[in-house]
Tab-separated table of C-alpha atoms in Angstrom:
chain	number	residue	atom	x	y	z
A	7	MET	CA	15.573	-55.385	-40.708
A	8	ASN	CA	16.335	-52.807	-42.337
A	9	ASP	CA	18.159	-49.507	-40.952
A	10	ARG	CA	14.773	-47.502	-41.133
A	11	ASP	CA	12.926	-50.588	-38.880
A	12	SER	CA	15.898	-50.647	-36.809
A	13	LEU	CA	15.189	-46.631	-36.289
A	14	ARG	CA	12.243	-46.729	-35.321
A	15	GLU	CA	11.842	-49.799	-33.415
A	16	ARG	CA	14.706	-47.632	-31.166
A	17	LEU	CA	13.315	-44.494	-31.173
A	18	GLN	CA	9.746	-46.228	-30.067
A	19	ALA	CA	11.827	-48.492	-27.480
A	20	SER	CA	13.124	-44.850	-25.533
A	21	ASP	CA	10.154	-43.257	-26.514
A	22	PRO	CA	10.323	-39.764	-24.091
A	23	TYR	CA	6.578	-40.481	-24.042
A	24	GLN	CA	5.278	-43.125	-21.826
A	25	GLY	CA	1.435	-42.609	-21.809
A	26	GLU	CA	1.300	-41.195	-19.215
A	27	PRO	CA	-1.900	-38.398	-19.314
A	28	MET	CA	-1.259	-35.090	-18.264
A	29	PRO	CA	-1.325	-33.977	-14.533
A	30	ALA	CA	-5.102	-33.579	-12.888
A	31	PRO	CA	-4.382	-30.201	-11.653
A	32	ASP	CA	-2.312	-29.711	-14.484
A	33	VAL	CA	-5.729	-29.456	-16.635
A	34	ALA	CA	-7.205	-27.654	-14.000
A	35	ARG	CA	-5.261	-25.237	-14.127
A	36	ILE	CA	-5.080	-24.714	-17.918
A	37	LYS	CA	-8.789	-24.315	-17.910
A	38	THR	CA	-9.221	-21.974	-15.576
A	39	ARG	CA	-6.186	-19.667	-17.692
A	40	MET	CA	-8.363	-20.364	-20.610
A	41	ARG	CA	-11.361	-18.957	-18.538
A	42	ALA	CA	-9.680	-16.435	-17.485
A	43	SER	CA	-7.840	-15.258	-20.999
A	44	ALA	CA	-11.584	-15.475	-22.588
A	45	GLY	CA	-12.648	-13.393	-19.490
A	46	ASP	CA	-10.153	-11.097	-20.372
A	47	LYS	CA	-10.710	-10.662	-24.130
A	48	HIS	CA	-14.125	-10.073	-22.946
A	49	ALA	CA	-13.945	-6.928	-20.583
A	50	ARG	CA	-11.410	-5.663	-21.947
A	51	PRO	CA	-11.853	-4.994	-25.880
A	52	SER	CA	-8.299	-4.670	-28.152
A	53	TRP	CA	-9.435	-0.912	-28.619
A	54	ILE	CA	-8.990	-0.149	-26.013
A	55	PRO	CA	-4.808	-0.176	-25.202
A	56	VAL	CA	-4.459	1.533	-28.323
A	57	ALA	CA	-7.013	4.166	-27.313
A	58	ALA	CA	-4.861	4.701	-24.047
A	59	ALA	CA	-1.782	4.782	-25.811
A	60	ALA	CA	-2.922	7.516	-28.114
A	61	ALA	CA	-4.504	9.162	-25.624
A	62	VAL	CA	-1.193	8.677	-23.582
A	63	VAL	CA	0.570	10.470	-26.536
A	64	ALA	CA	-1.826	13.090	-27.309
A	65	VAL	CA	-1.670	14.359	-24.030
A	66	VAL	CA	2.432	14.284	-23.636
A	67	ALA	CA	2.268	16.554	-27.132
A	68	LEU	CA	0.005	18.817	-26.132
A	69	GLY	CA	2.467	19.398	-23.581
A	70	ILE	CA	5.220	20.009	-25.372
A	71	TRP	CA	3.660	22.000	-27.575
A	72	ALA	CA	1.944	23.977	-24.619
A	73	GLY	CA	5.129	24.822	-23.734
A	74	SER	CA	7.239	25.765	-26.548
A	75	ARG	CA	4.519	28.239	-27.315
A	76	SER	CA	4.016	29.522	-23.619
A	77	LEU	CA	5.005	33.662	-23.436
A	78	PRO	CA	6.701	34.632	-20.267
A	79	THR	CA	4.306	37.057	-18.611
A	80	GLU	CA	5.093	40.742	-17.415
A	81	GLU	CA	6.862	39.718	-14.000
A	82	SER	CA	8.669	36.962	-15.092
A	83	LEU	CA	9.941	39.030	-17.737
A	84	ALA	CA	12.483	41.607	-16.172
A	85	TRP	CA	12.122	44.390	-18.591
A	86	PRO	CA	14.521	46.953	-16.783
A	87	GLU	CA	17.418	44.473	-17.354
A	88	LEU	CA	16.638	43.809	-20.642
A	89	ALA	CA	16.244	47.299	-21.691
A	90	THR	CA	19.205	48.667	-20.211
A	91	THR	CA	21.558	46.254	-22.089
A	92	GLU	CA	23.578	46.738	-24.749
A	93	GLY	CA	22.572	50.542	-25.161
A	94	ALA	CA	18.603	49.612	-26.270
A	95	ALA	CA	16.155	52.534	-25.895
A	96	PRO	CA	14.830	52.407	-21.921
A	97	GLU	CA	11.541	52.046	-21.777
A	98	LEU	CA	8.648	55.331	-21.649
A	99	PRO	CA	6.276	56.039	-19.323
A	100	SER	CA	3.185	53.631	-20.170
A	101	GLU	CA	0.922	56.983	-20.250
A	102	PRO	CA	1.973	60.106	-21.875
A	103	VAL	CA	3.298	63.399	-19.814
A	104	PRO	CA	1.630	66.110	-19.792
A	105	ALA	CA	2.512	68.755	-21.065
A	106	THR	CA	1.914	71.402	-18.143
A	107	ASP	CA	4.282	69.312	-16.133
A	108	LEU	CA	7.618	70.107	-18.048
A	109	PRO	CA	9.048	73.225	-16.826
A	110	PRO	CA	8.378	76.181	-19.387
A	111	VAL	CA	11.462	76.937	-21.474
A	112	GLY	CA	11.945	80.415	-19.644
A	113	GLU	CA	12.543	78.505	-16.613
A	114	LEU	CA	14.676	76.360	-18.261
A	115	ALA	CA	16.706	78.970	-19.739
A	116	GLN	CA	16.722	81.242	-16.299
A	117	LEU	CA	18.213	78.105	-14.790
A	118	GLY	CA	20.862	77.907	-17.014
A	119	LEU	CA	19.473	74.271	-18.078
A	120	VAL	CA	19.019	75.102	-22.226
A	121	ALA	CA	20.337	78.002	-23.904
A	122	VAL	CA	17.316	79.873	-25.933
A	123	GLN	CA	18.345	80.660	-29.610
A	124	PRO	CA	16.417	82.048	-32.157
A	125	ALA	CA	14.477	79.589	-34.084
A	126	PRO	CA	15.955	80.127	-38.038
A	127	GLU	CA	13.395	80.240	-40.727
A	128	LEU	CA	12.675	76.968	-41.885
A	129	PRO	CA	11.817	76.070	-45.309
A	130	ALA	CA	8.717	74.971	-45.834
A	131	SER	CA	8.846	71.057	-45.509
A	132	ALA	CA	10.329	71.131	-42.371
A	133	GLU	CA	7.155	73.488	-41.030
A	134	SER	CA	4.783	70.983	-42.471
A	135	SER	CA	6.395	67.827	-41.056
A	136	GLN	CA	6.467	69.671	-37.392
A	137	GLN	CA	2.542	69.892	-37.980
A	138	GLY	CA	2.055	66.679	-38.753
A	139	ALA	CA	3.548	64.966	-36.087
A	140	ALA	CA	6.088	65.186	-33.469
A	141	PRO	CA	9.911	64.851	-34.731
A	142	SER	CA	11.696	61.542	-33.352
A	143	GLU	CA	14.980	61.477	-31.894
A	144	THR	CA	16.591	60.542	-34.418
A	145	ALA	CA	15.536	61.999	-37.334
A	146	GLY	CA	16.489	66.244	-37.899
A	147	ALA	CA	16.211	66.710	-33.788
A	148	ALA	CA	19.974	67.950	-34.225
A	149	ASP	CA	18.853	70.111	-37.081
A	150	LEU	CA	16.024	71.932	-35.175
A	151	PRO	CA	16.905	74.328	-32.370
A	152	LEU	CA	16.532	73.449	-28.912
A	153	ALA	CA	13.627	75.740	-28.315
A	154	GLU	CA	11.774	74.032	-30.842
A	155	THR	CA	12.337	70.676	-29.700
A	156	THR	CA	10.805	71.334	-26.500
A	157	LEU	CA	7.499	72.784	-28.523
A	158	ALA	CA	7.192	70.045	-30.126
A	159	VAL	CA	7.567	67.377	-26.873
A	160	ASN	CA	4.794	69.423	-25.115
A	161	ASP	CA	2.371	69.596	-28.515
A	162	ALA	CA	2.742	65.813	-29.093
A	163	PRO	CA	2.852	63.646	-25.977
A	164	PRO	CA	5.373	60.431	-26.712
A	165	ALA	CA	2.942	57.365	-26.896
A	166	ALA	CA	4.007	54.533	-24.971
A	167	ALA	CA	6.540	52.123	-26.583
A	168	ARG	CA	5.155	49.060	-27.574
A	169	ARG	CA	6.522	45.821	-27.451
A	170	ILE	CA	6.141	42.469	-29.368
A	171	GLN	CA	7.614	39.339	-27.719
A	172	PHE	CA	7.581	35.632	-28.152
A	173	THR	CA	9.457	32.846	-27.593
A	174	ALA	CA	11.084	30.616	-30.188
A	175	ARG	CA	11.799	26.803	-30.280
A	176	ARG	CA	14.046	26.461	-27.244
A	177	GLY	CA	13.193	28.832	-25.272
A	178	THR	CA	14.328	31.825	-26.939
A	179	ARG	CA	12.552	34.906	-26.622
A	180	ILE	CA	12.627	37.320	-28.753
A	181	VAL	CA	11.160	40.707	-28.049
A	182	TRP	CA	10.793	44.075	-30.294
A	183	THR	CA	10.570	47.594	-28.604
A	184	LEU	CA	8.827	50.188	-31.222
A	185	ASP	CA	9.748	52.821	-31.758
A	186	PRO	CA	6.582	54.969	-30.884
A	187	ASP	CA	8.312	58.300	-33.055
A	188	PHE	CA	8.372	55.902	-35.950
A	189	GLU	CA	7.354	57.455	-39.040
A	190	PRO	CA	7.998	56.396	-42.599
A	191	SER	CA	9.771	58.792	-43.715
A	192	THR	CA	12.130	58.452	-41.408
A	193	THR	CA	13.094	54.924	-41.933
A	194	ARG	CA	16.115	55.616	-43.937
A	195	ASN	CA	18.046	57.771	-41.466
A	196	SER	CA	16.317	56.287	-38.486
A	197	ALA	CA	18.039	53.134	-36.276
A	198	PRO	CA	15.843	49.857	-36.282
A	199	PRO	CA	14.045	48.856	-33.513
A	200	ALA	CA	15.587	47.599	-30.645
A	201	ARG	CA	15.470	43.822	-30.783
A	202	GLN	CA	16.418	41.800	-27.901
A	203	GLN	CA	17.013	38.201	-27.536
A	204	GLN	CA	17.472	36.460	-24.213
A	205	GLY	CA	17.894	32.806	-23.856
A	206	ALA	CA	15.423	30.739	-21.211
A	207	ASN	CA	18.367	30.062	-19.305
A	208	GLY	CA	18.608	34.046	-18.468
A	209	LYS	CA	21.817	33.787	-20.743
A	210	TRP	CA	22.610	36.597	-23.822
B	2	MET	CA	-21.182	-11.015	-25.927
B	3	ALA	CA	-22.766	-14.810	-26.852
B	4	ILE	CA	-20.609	-15.425	-29.927
B	5	GLU	CA	-17.740	-15.782	-27.417
B	6	SER	CA	-19.148	-17.100	-25.093
B	7	GLU	CA	-19.862	-19.785	-27.679
B	8	ARG	CA	-15.930	-19.505	-28.913
B	9	ALA	CA	-15.042	-20.086	-25.474
B	10	ASP	CA	-17.396	-23.125	-25.155
B	11	ARG	CA	-16.131	-24.377	-28.082
B	12	LEU	CA	-12.480	-24.255	-27.040
B	13	GLU	CA	-13.167	-25.992	-23.767
B	14	GLU	CA	-14.245	-29.191	-25.830
B	15	LEU	CA	-11.707	-28.640	-27.741
B	16	PHE	CA	-9.329	-28.905	-24.867
B	17	GLU	CA	-11.115	-31.567	-23.291
B	18	SER	CA	-10.990	-33.722	-26.589
B	19	HIS	CA	-7.210	-32.698	-27.501
B	20	HIS	CA	-5.181	-31.986	-24.984
B	21	GLY	CA	-3.989	-35.980	-24.231
B	22	ARG	CA	-3.184	-36.338	-27.624
B	23	LEU	CA	-1.482	-32.176	-27.219
B	24	TYR	CA	0.079	-33.566	-24.302
B	25	ALA	CA	2.088	-36.780	-26.084
B	26	LEU	CA	3.211	-34.516	-28.867
B	27	ALA	CA	4.654	-32.153	-26.446
B	28	VAL	CA	6.334	-34.539	-24.980
B	29	ARG	CA	8.064	-35.660	-27.257
B	30	MET	CA	8.973	-32.386	-29.329
B	31	ALA	CA	9.795	-30.951	-26.103
B	32	VAL	CA	13.587	-30.116	-25.540
B	33	ALA	CA	15.340	-29.995	-22.174
B	34	GLY	CA	14.105	-26.862	-20.419
B	35	ASP	CA	10.813	-26.543	-21.928
B	36	ASP	CA	7.925	-28.071	-19.558
B	37	ALA	CA	5.532	-29.939	-22.017
B	38	THR	CA	2.644	-28.860	-19.682
B	39	ASP	CA	3.538	-25.052	-20.516
B	40	LEU	CA	3.472	-26.355	-24.275
B	41	VAL	CA	0.218	-27.292	-24.088
B	42	GLN	CA	-1.246	-24.679	-21.904
B	43	GLU	CA	0.448	-21.536	-23.843
B	44	THR	CA	-1.202	-23.560	-27.584
B	45	PHE	CA	-4.509	-23.150	-25.975
B	46	LEU	CA	-3.808	-20.170	-24.447
B	47	ARG	CA	-2.857	-18.767	-28.192
B	48	ALA	CA	-6.004	-20.495	-29.693
B	49	VAL	CA	-8.109	-18.741	-27.117
B	50	ARG	CA	-6.493	-15.333	-28.407
B	51	SER	CA	-6.480	-15.677	-31.939
B	52	ARG	CA	-9.266	-13.955	-33.576
B	53	GLY	CA	-9.859	-16.253	-36.356
B	54	PRO	CA	-12.681	-18.753	-36.442
B	55	ILE	CA	-12.185	-21.933	-35.099
B	56	PRO	CA	-11.981	-24.675	-37.386
B	57	ALA	CA	-14.455	-27.814	-37.373
B	58	GLY	CA	-13.662	-31.736	-37.341
B	59	ASP	CA	-10.080	-32.679	-38.234
B	60	GLY	CA	-9.223	-28.695	-39.157
B	61	ALA	CA	-9.562	-28.426	-35.196
B	62	GLU	CA	-6.752	-31.267	-34.746
B	63	ARG	CA	-4.416	-29.637	-37.590
B	64	TRP	CA	-4.775	-26.083	-36.116
B	65	LEU	CA	-4.220	-26.802	-32.625
B	66	VAL	CA	-0.989	-29.136	-33.554
B	67	GLN	CA	0.286	-26.077	-36.530
B	68	ILE	CA	0.098	-24.127	-33.092
B	69	LEU	CA	1.658	-26.089	-30.996
B	70	VAL	CA	4.497	-26.873	-33.616
B	71	ASN	CA	5.426	-23.128	-34.101
B	72	LEU	CA	6.035	-22.554	-30.333
B	73	CYS	CA	8.172	-24.744	-29.932
B	74	ARG	CA	9.842	-23.074	-33.315
B	75	ASP	CA	9.120	-19.891	-31.928
B	76	ARG	CA	11.106	-21.559	-28.574
B	77	TYR	CA	13.769	-23.451	-30.496
B	78	ARG	CA	15.093	-20.108	-32.243
B	79	ARG	CA	14.940	-18.237	-28.678
B	80	ARG	CA	16.755	-20.542	-26.657
B	81	LYS	CA	19.052	-21.994	-30.014
B	82	TYR	CA	18.944	-25.332	-28.220
B	83	ARG	CA	20.567	-27.220	-31.230
B	84	GLY	CA	24.484	-25.992	-29.709
B	85	GLN	CA	23.666	-26.151	-26.324
B	86	ARG	CA	22.121	-29.730	-26.558
B	87	ARG	CA	25.219	-31.220	-28.508
B	88	ALA	CA	27.082	-31.844	-25.629
B	89	GLU	CA	25.022	-33.599	-23.468
B	90	LEU	CA	24.945	-36.463	-26.105
B	91	ARG	CA	25.874	-39.559	-25.506
B	92	PRO	CA	25.682	-43.560	-27.569
B	93	VAL	CA	23.821	-45.761	-25.600
B	94	ARG	CA	23.236	-48.969	-27.891
B	95	GLU	CA	21.511	-51.537	-25.478
B	96	THR	CA	19.414	-50.820	-22.361
B	97	ARG	CA	20.292	-53.343	-19.429
B	98	SER	CA	18.088	-51.834	-16.480
B	99	ALA	CA	15.654	-49.253	-15.537
B	100	GLU	CA	18.167	-46.741	-15.324
B	101	ASP	CA	20.088	-47.412	-18.594
B	102	ALA	CA	16.131	-47.220	-20.403
B	103	VAL	CA	15.728	-43.752	-18.493
B	104	VAL	CA	18.587	-42.459	-19.943
B	105	ALA	CA	18.320	-44.257	-23.132
B	106	ARG	CA	14.841	-42.430	-23.457
B	107	ASP	CA	17.134	-39.063	-22.405
B	108	VAL	CA	19.301	-39.887	-25.213
B	109	VAL	CA	16.558	-39.981	-27.884
B	110	HIS	CA	14.682	-37.461	-26.638
B	111	ALA	CA	17.594	-35.093	-27.068
B	112	ALA	CA	18.246	-36.453	-30.456
B	113	LEU	CA	15.162	-35.610	-31.314
B	114	ALA	CA	15.610	-31.969	-29.779
B	115	GLN	CA	18.651	-31.989	-32.010
B	116	LEU	CA	16.535	-31.573	-35.043
B	117	PRO	CA	15.129	-28.704	-36.423
B	118	VAL	CA	11.487	-28.407	-35.123
B	119	ARG	CA	9.417	-28.889	-38.546
B	120	ARG	CA	11.220	-32.097	-39.159
B	121	ARG	CA	10.972	-33.138	-35.044
B	122	ALA	CA	7.736	-32.993	-35.713
B	123	VAL	CA	7.618	-35.317	-39.436
B	124	VAL	CA	9.529	-37.873	-37.215
B	125	VAL	CA	7.905	-37.769	-34.116
B	126	LEU	CA	4.770	-37.996	-36.124
B	127	ARG	CA	5.382	-40.625	-38.288
B	128	GLU	CA	7.961	-43.076	-36.302
B	129	LEU	CA	6.353	-42.469	-33.083
B	130	GLU	CA	2.925	-41.743	-33.790
B	131	ASP	CA	2.822	-43.883	-36.503
B	132	ARG	CA	0.710	-41.131	-39.090
B	133	ASP	CA	0.996	-41.503	-42.553
B	134	THR	CA	2.898	-39.124	-44.884
B	135	ALA	CA	-0.775	-37.779	-45.880
B	136	ASN	CA	-1.724	-37.303	-42.654
B	137	ILE	CA	1.541	-35.530	-41.398
B	138	ALA	CA	0.952	-32.938	-44.299
B	139	THR	CA	-1.732	-32.107	-43.552
B	140	LEU	CA	-1.551	-31.881	-39.550
B	141	LEU	CA	1.737	-29.452	-40.472
B	142	GLY	CA	0.286	-27.912	-43.601
B	143	MET	CA	3.418	-28.864	-46.038
B	144	SER	CA	3.238	-31.302	-49.348
B	145	ALA	CA	3.561	-34.777	-49.186
B	146	VAL	CA	6.922	-34.371	-50.965
B	147	THR	CA	8.167	-31.989	-48.222
B	148	VAL	CA	6.636	-34.597	-45.727
B	149	ARG	CA	9.030	-37.368	-46.964
B	150	TRP	CA	12.169	-35.043	-47.291
B	151	HIS	CA	12.138	-33.637	-44.411
B	152	LEU	CA	11.690	-37.528	-42.770
B	153	SER	CA	14.964	-38.861	-45.103
B	154	LYS	CA	16.882	-36.001	-43.268
B	155	GLY	CA	15.555	-36.846	-39.699
B	156	ARG	CA	16.607	-40.670	-40.014
B	157	GLN	CA	19.762	-39.731	-41.295
B	158	GLN	CA	20.223	-37.117	-38.807
B	159	LEU	CA	19.034	-39.721	-35.632
B	160	ARG	CA	21.284	-42.641	-37.096
B	161	HIS	CA	24.473	-40.327	-36.905
B	162	LEU	CA	23.393	-38.736	-33.628
B	163	LEU	CA	22.181	-41.966	-32.039
B	164	GLY	CA	24.984	-44.449	-32.868
B	165	GLY	CA	27.041	-43.389	-35.849
B	166	GLU	CA	25.734	-46.470	-37.816
B	167	GLU	CA	25.039	-44.061	-40.484
B	168	THR	CA	26.607	-40.903	-40.971
B	169	GLY	CA	24.416	-37.866	-42.644
B	170	ARG	CA	24.849	-37.480	-46.227
């Protein structure tokens, strides 16, 4: 008897399987589970979990996108607080001030609030610019006499300041205040529009 | 829906005709901590979940045996039985009583568990189920040369593990 036969004999003598059948309860359990598993395949097609997962991902992505794109409301944005910081331009009234609300220059002069001086003769270019548009606070106002400035303001009521604001990534809020008296000819000498940033946490 | 119903009926037929043979193979292939019944159950559940066509004739047995062997491989890799079982082996040269027979069976079982899964399957099918090489090659989806190589290596390992008559080369 060679080694191969002896090994086979030994393995067969000590075969772990002794010919016992599978227990009947186990057979019944496996059959039940097979039917249940086949029933699951009928009840739930394979694309449903995939579609559900895709829908969840889409909803989450949409929520993140909407959260990053949402603009702060006027109530939530404390504009006066923003406007008074770092010397930014104060908010102008939303409606133009009527000319009748302003006291006449003569009364102001009698009260000593203004000093009326005779207006010097202006060059032709200055006169044309006065008729065209209201002078801005930053350009040419210091050169003009006070009376002339007051009259110019009366003639052209200030427009409401326009603000452009949006929220960038990470909640950084960017607000631009547009100069209502902006003129293309004064861009070189005038100050840039007030730009303010405020983080989402309220810190500057 | 009718196709799925036919498939379920076919799988039930396969279970009725093959579960006994697969159970025997599972008992021989199982290692400590594995339940042969669980192996058979998982084999048929994998067959139910599979999307491919159910082979007909002898192909069905081959299909189920390969599922069972792959399942054993998965568990073997996951639990790393090889290192856990080595310490439990002890040689038993002869059996004198029922108790010794049980011990000898455990030792043989533990020695089989030391083999890699495919080699174990080859040895079990050849030595314990008396299948020829061509049949084993068909069942396991490997060439006859590979079957003979696994058989030779498996015998060497078993001799070494069971008695040390011949050390593995």
